[in-house]
XYZ file of C-alpha atoms in Angstrom:
339
model
C 0.088 -20.817 0.927
C 3.101 -19.794 2.730
C 4.168 -19.931 5.927
C 7.184 -18.714 8.175
C 8.759 -21.456 10.543
C 9.908 -20.484 14.017
C 12.917 -18.349 14.103
C 15.350 -18.258 17.346
C 17.897 -15.840 18.422
C 20.569 -18.122 17.227
C 19.212 -17.961 13.691
C 19.469 -14.330 13.538
C 22.779 -14.045 14.898
C 24.225 -16.779 12.585
C 22.201 -14.557 9.896
C 24.451 -11.450 10.779
C 27.658 -13.089 11.988
C 27.251 -11.967 15.806
C 26.752 -13.517 19.159
C 23.376 -14.741 20.404
C 24.326 -12.564 23.486
C 24.496 -9.396 21.078
C 21.023 -10.034 19.381
C 19.220 -10.894 22.858
C 20.861 -7.216 24.025
C 19.382 -5.607 20.556
C 16.022 -7.433 20.759
C 15.591 -6.316 24.684
C 16.919 -2.611 23.594
C 19.433 -2.925 26.333
C 22.946 -1.290 26.188
C 25.993 -2.481 24.929
C 25.330 -2.869 20.986
C 25.464 0.560 18.725
C 22.326 1.916 17.593
C 23.231 1.290 14.030
C 23.838 -2.552 14.942
C 20.652 -2.411 17.066
C 18.557 -1.363 14.078
C 20.026 -3.928 11.872
C 19.326 -6.710 14.217
C 15.497 -5.799 15.090
C 15.154 -5.090 11.277
C 16.560 -8.672 10.474
C 14.642 -9.955 13.427
C 11.433 -8.722 12.094
C 12.183 -9.678 8.110
C 12.588 -13.336 9.529
C 9.598 -13.421 11.279
C 10.771 -13.499 15.079
C 9.052 -12.864 18.177
C 10.219 -11.627 21.455
C 9.114 -14.421 23.767
C 6.543 -12.826 26.567
C 8.132 -15.297 29.551
C 4.534 -16.061 30.536
C 3.556 -12.514 31.183
C 1.457 -12.299 28.249
C -0.185 -14.768 25.367
C 1.722 -14.622 22.185
C -1.205 -14.133 19.434
C -0.614 -15.438 16.131
C -1.925 -13.271 13.343
C -2.621 -14.550 9.787
C -1.239 -11.633 7.109
C -3.370 -12.707 4.178
C -2.615 -11.114 0.668
C -3.462 -12.311 -2.932
C 0.137 -12.790 -4.516
C 1.598 -9.176 -4.429
C 4.654 -10.364 -3.121
C 5.072 -12.018 -6.501
C 4.191 -9.393 -8.805
C 7.607 -7.782 -9.763
C 8.215 -4.527 -8.712
C 4.648 -4.081 -7.120
C 5.606 -6.800 -4.720
C 8.124 -4.340 -3.092
C 5.581 -1.901 -2.054
C 3.645 -4.663 -0.217
C 6.439 -5.968 0.977
C 7.291 -2.504 2.723
C 3.991 -2.904 4.262
C 4.699 -6.241 5.531
C 8.110 -5.525 6.710
C 6.485 -2.530 9.090
C 3.691 -4.920 10.523
C 5.982 -7.690 11.454
C 8.518 -5.206 12.536
C 5.543 -3.682 14.856
C 4.755 -7.149 16.084
C 8.238 -8.061 17.257
C 7.218 -5.678 20.054
C 3.501 -6.230 20.443
C 3.581 -9.998 21.612
C 2.221 -11.086 18.070
C 3.381 -13.522 15.589
C 2.549 -12.738 11.952
C 1.974 -15.784 9.390
C 2.046 -14.820 6.011
C -0.506 -16.914 3.723
C -0.427 -16.218 -0.116
C -3.991 -16.790 -1.088
C -5.261 -17.627 -4.526
C -8.827 -19.142 -5.712
C -7.061 -22.293 -6.077
C -5.788 -22.456 -2.585
C -8.594 -20.822 -0.796
C -10.415 -23.858 0.488
C -6.973 -24.808 1.860
C -6.536 -21.618 3.292
C -9.596 -21.070 5.165
C -9.422 -24.665 6.610
C -6.002 -23.470 7.768
C -6.956 -20.301 9.378
C -10.209 -21.918 10.993
C -8.371 -24.798 12.676
C -9.091 -24.090 16.174
C -6.366 -22.583 18.282
C -4.448 -21.752 15.119
C -4.738 -17.949 14.639
C -6.312 -15.133 16.992
C -6.985 -12.646 14.189
C -6.106 -11.507 10.535
C -4.587 -9.016 8.666
C -5.895 -8.509 4.972
C -2.856 -6.711 3.094
C -3.690 -5.173 -0.225
C -6.580 -5.671 -2.721
C -7.907 -9.266 -2.606
C -9.611 -11.106 -5.323
C -13.542 -10.607 -4.855
C -13.957 -14.192 -4.176
C -11.331 -14.574 -1.540
C -12.196 -11.432 0.082
C -15.893 -12.194 0.667
C -14.739 -15.695 1.812
C -12.375 -14.683 4.275
C -14.517 -11.814 5.566
C -16.945 -14.741 6.971
C -14.505 -16.219 9.295
C -15.139 -15.343 12.762
C -11.873 -13.795 13.691
C -11.139 -10.291 14.288
C -9.561 -8.466 10.874
C -7.979 -5.390 9.977
C -7.965 -4.458 6.283
C -4.614 -2.556 5.235
C -4.309 -0.405 1.973
C -8.298 -1.031 1.195
C -11.292 -0.484 3.337
C -13.918 -2.637 3.858
C -17.199 -1.095 2.716
C -19.504 -3.319 4.862
C -17.765 -2.169 8.014
C -17.441 -5.233 9.329
C -13.701 -4.878 9.727
C -11.296 -1.887 10.908
C -9.450 -0.523 8.123
C -6.092 1.183 7.517
C -5.609 3.264 4.407
C -3.995 6.068 3.008
C -5.622 9.513 3.204
C -6.669 9.139 -0.607
C -9.058 11.867 -1.134
C -7.005 14.889 0.089
C -3.860 13.664 -1.162
C -5.226 13.122 -4.722
C -6.891 16.596 -4.380
C -3.413 18.182 -3.393
C -1.497 16.477 -6.272
C -4.258 17.540 -8.650
C -4.231 21.072 -7.067
C -0.334 20.980 -7.836
C -1.070 20.464 -11.605
C -3.299 23.473 -11.450
C -0.999 25.499 -9.981
C 1.298 24.947 -12.912
C -1.137 26.126 -15.398
C -2.979 23.155 -16.368
C -6.567 23.425 -17.158
C -7.166 20.026 -19.204
C -6.171 17.247 -17.106
C -7.334 13.572 -17.489
C -7.531 10.775 -14.988
C -5.701 7.140 -15.496
C -7.598 4.437 -13.286
C -10.414 2.065 -13.336
C -13.214 3.130 -11.655
C -15.389 0.709 -9.400
C -12.197 -1.910 -9.116
C -10.697 -0.874 -5.875
C -11.646 1.473 -2.978
C -8.133 3.459 -3.512
C -8.973 4.340 -7.619
C -12.367 5.276 -6.294
C -11.152 7.676 -3.489
C -8.389 9.325 -5.380
C -10.666 10.010 -8.479
C -12.923 11.708 -5.992
C -9.974 13.914 -4.729
C -9.168 14.679 -8.454
C -12.706 15.846 -9.277
C -12.933 17.569 -5.939
C -9.769 19.791 -7.211
C -11.129 20.352 -10.604
C -14.514 21.652 -9.113
C -12.745 24.021 -6.910
C -11.520 25.846 -9.983
C -14.669 25.359 -12.076
C -12.960 22.848 -14.407
C -14.684 20.188 -16.252
C -13.560 16.671 -17.025
C -13.579 15.739 -20.790
C -14.743 12.191 -20.497
C -12.479 11.018 -23.497
C -9.628 11.661 -20.958
C -10.602 8.839 -18.570
C -8.374 6.045 -19.315
C -8.522 2.773 -18.175
C -5.744 0.803 -16.421
C -7.096 -2.632 -15.268
C -9.684 -4.890 -15.729
C -12.650 -5.768 -13.364
C -10.530 -8.537 -11.766
C -7.732 -5.951 -11.475
C -5.245 -7.131 -13.971
C -3.452 -4.589 -16.028
C -4.743 -3.760 -19.426
C -3.315 -1.918 -22.498
C -3.701 1.754 -21.860
C -5.909 3.356 -24.776
C -5.053 7.032 -25.161
C -7.497 9.511 -26.780
C -6.553 11.301 -30.054
C -6.838 14.671 -28.370
C -4.908 14.745 -25.218
C -5.065 16.814 -22.252
C -1.992 18.786 -20.895
C -1.572 16.777 -17.869
C -2.783 13.072 -16.505
C -3.350 12.293 -12.769
C -2.895 8.809 -12.472
C -3.996 6.432 -9.688
C -0.697 4.825 -8.837
C 2.812 4.672 -10.185
C 2.843 1.752 -12.026
C 0.067 3.379 -14.268
C 1.912 6.430 -14.472
C 5.054 4.563 -15.575
C 3.340 2.594 -18.061
C 1.483 6.025 -19.081
C 4.685 7.562 -19.897
C 6.111 4.729 -22.082
C 2.695 4.797 -23.940
C 3.249 8.611 -24.480
C 6.954 7.881 -25.767
C 5.723 5.381 -28.219
C 3.403 8.065 -29.472
C 6.253 10.277 -30.242
C 5.670 12.735 -27.001
C 7.644 13.737 -24.367
C 7.346 13.922 -20.577
C 6.757 16.712 -19.232
C 8.127 18.817 -22.256
C 4.618 17.749 -23.986
C 2.477 16.647 -21.365
C 2.999 16.349 -17.719
C 2.486 12.918 -15.501
C 1.655 12.570 -11.737
C 1.191 9.246 -10.063
C 0.353 7.970 -6.260
C 2.025 5.868 -3.650
C 6.375 6.728 -4.360
C 6.823 3.076 -5.075
C 9.783 1.886 -6.870
C 8.002 2.803 -10.453
C 8.331 6.698 -9.793
C 12.025 6.311 -9.514
C 12.414 3.872 -12.218
C 10.281 6.159 -14.665
C 12.288 8.753 -16.739
C 11.500 11.413 -15.755
C 11.029 10.461 -12.254
C 7.425 10.895 -11.382
C 5.908 13.499 -9.121
C 3.901 11.657 -6.797
C 2.274 10.923 -3.278
C 4.382 9.309 -0.870
C 2.405 6.573 1.152
C 3.778 6.186 4.789
C 3.825 2.453 5.030
C 5.588 2.567 8.276
C 2.738 4.508 10.064
C 0.274 2.112 8.239
C 1.838 -0.967 9.716
C 2.263 0.409 12.870
C -1.501 1.291 12.844
C -2.687 -2.010 11.641
C -0.501 -3.744 14.427
C -1.964 -1.556 17.311
C -6.057 -1.982 15.980
C -5.345 -5.920 15.513
C -3.939 -5.964 18.993
C -7.172 -4.178 20.470
C -9.526 -6.014 18.148
C -8.119 -9.355 19.420
C -7.695 -8.203 23.388
C -11.518 -6.521 23.098
C -13.554 -8.830 20.564
C -16.675 -7.748 21.847
C -15.954 -4.548 20.242
C -16.305 -4.411 16.221
C -16.579 -0.734 15.482
C -15.579 -1.146 11.688
C -13.454 2.188 11.543
C -11.634 3.737 8.824
C -7.840 5.080 10.030
C -6.703 7.412 7.089
C -3.260 7.983 7.010
C -1.856 11.157 5.516
C 0.546 10.837 2.456
C 3.649 13.135 1.708
C 3.750 15.335 -1.522
C 6.872 14.486 -3.645
C 7.870 16.837 -6.260
C 9.939 15.563 -8.988
C 10.693 16.187 -12.876
C 7.383 14.861 -14.440
C 5.490 18.291 -14.219
C 5.942 21.105 -16.676
C 5.128 24.720 -15.428
C 2.666 26.208 -18.413
C 3.173 29.655 -16.598
C 6.491 30.249 -17.587
C 6.911 32.707 -20.394
C 6.326 31.673 -23.934
C 4.326 28.544 -22.568
C 0.363 27.881 -22.884
């Protein structure tokens, strides 16, 4: 479990080597500070967990931001850190203080005691995919909650997610427009709501064109607990794969290379998320960009609404549109001399 300590304007000033007066002007959006420096100060304040004082006008509400260790998961941590920074930056202007809690099965009992301690927290944001046991336990805590990047199938909490179905459908359509008719899917169904929704979008695009899915081209990328597993590729491959995330696409490209195949010359690969793996991959991946800024903004807006009107529990799902990013991992089979 990790908690951010109280941060002052002087702490921010010391961090950036500017005066406390400059920090105050920037955080209160006053004149006298350049837009570039103002943005830098506001970004640093959000990263350090600073919350604007309410001067007695409004109660500063404390929100537990719970994740399950994504921040320690190498490159994937950058994706969720981007969401976290967006959330804390928005909280800066919403009279909220976010406290990061990295929960595990071992720390769960202690985490629950901390969160449930009277007067400690006013709400919770559940960030990313949580272990099933942790999810079920936290969902029983009687505090307003908002789930980010995964939705609560029980509809006890509001959820902020990417519009997975339509975005997955769009990127699969891109493959089809480039002449691909034999397309596989990389992702373990039933492990996360995001994977299931992205698979539904993938299948929808196939059905629109009357294309069938060879079950041999369904490749699992993780176990039931969400841990990555080796990709087992079929002997006969499709011409393209749609992957449920960029990390799995990155691993797929590596597995194909070990088999002596080139991307996109021999087989095309697309991902989802537009995280660091999309850029690290060679070639860089065509993918769907997740709008982490808007997801963070909506999460804070929603949790503030839930905390101020606790009697209203709608269990609604807000879906934020993604954006198609075209790079170098798709081959156009319609070109002359290509199948």
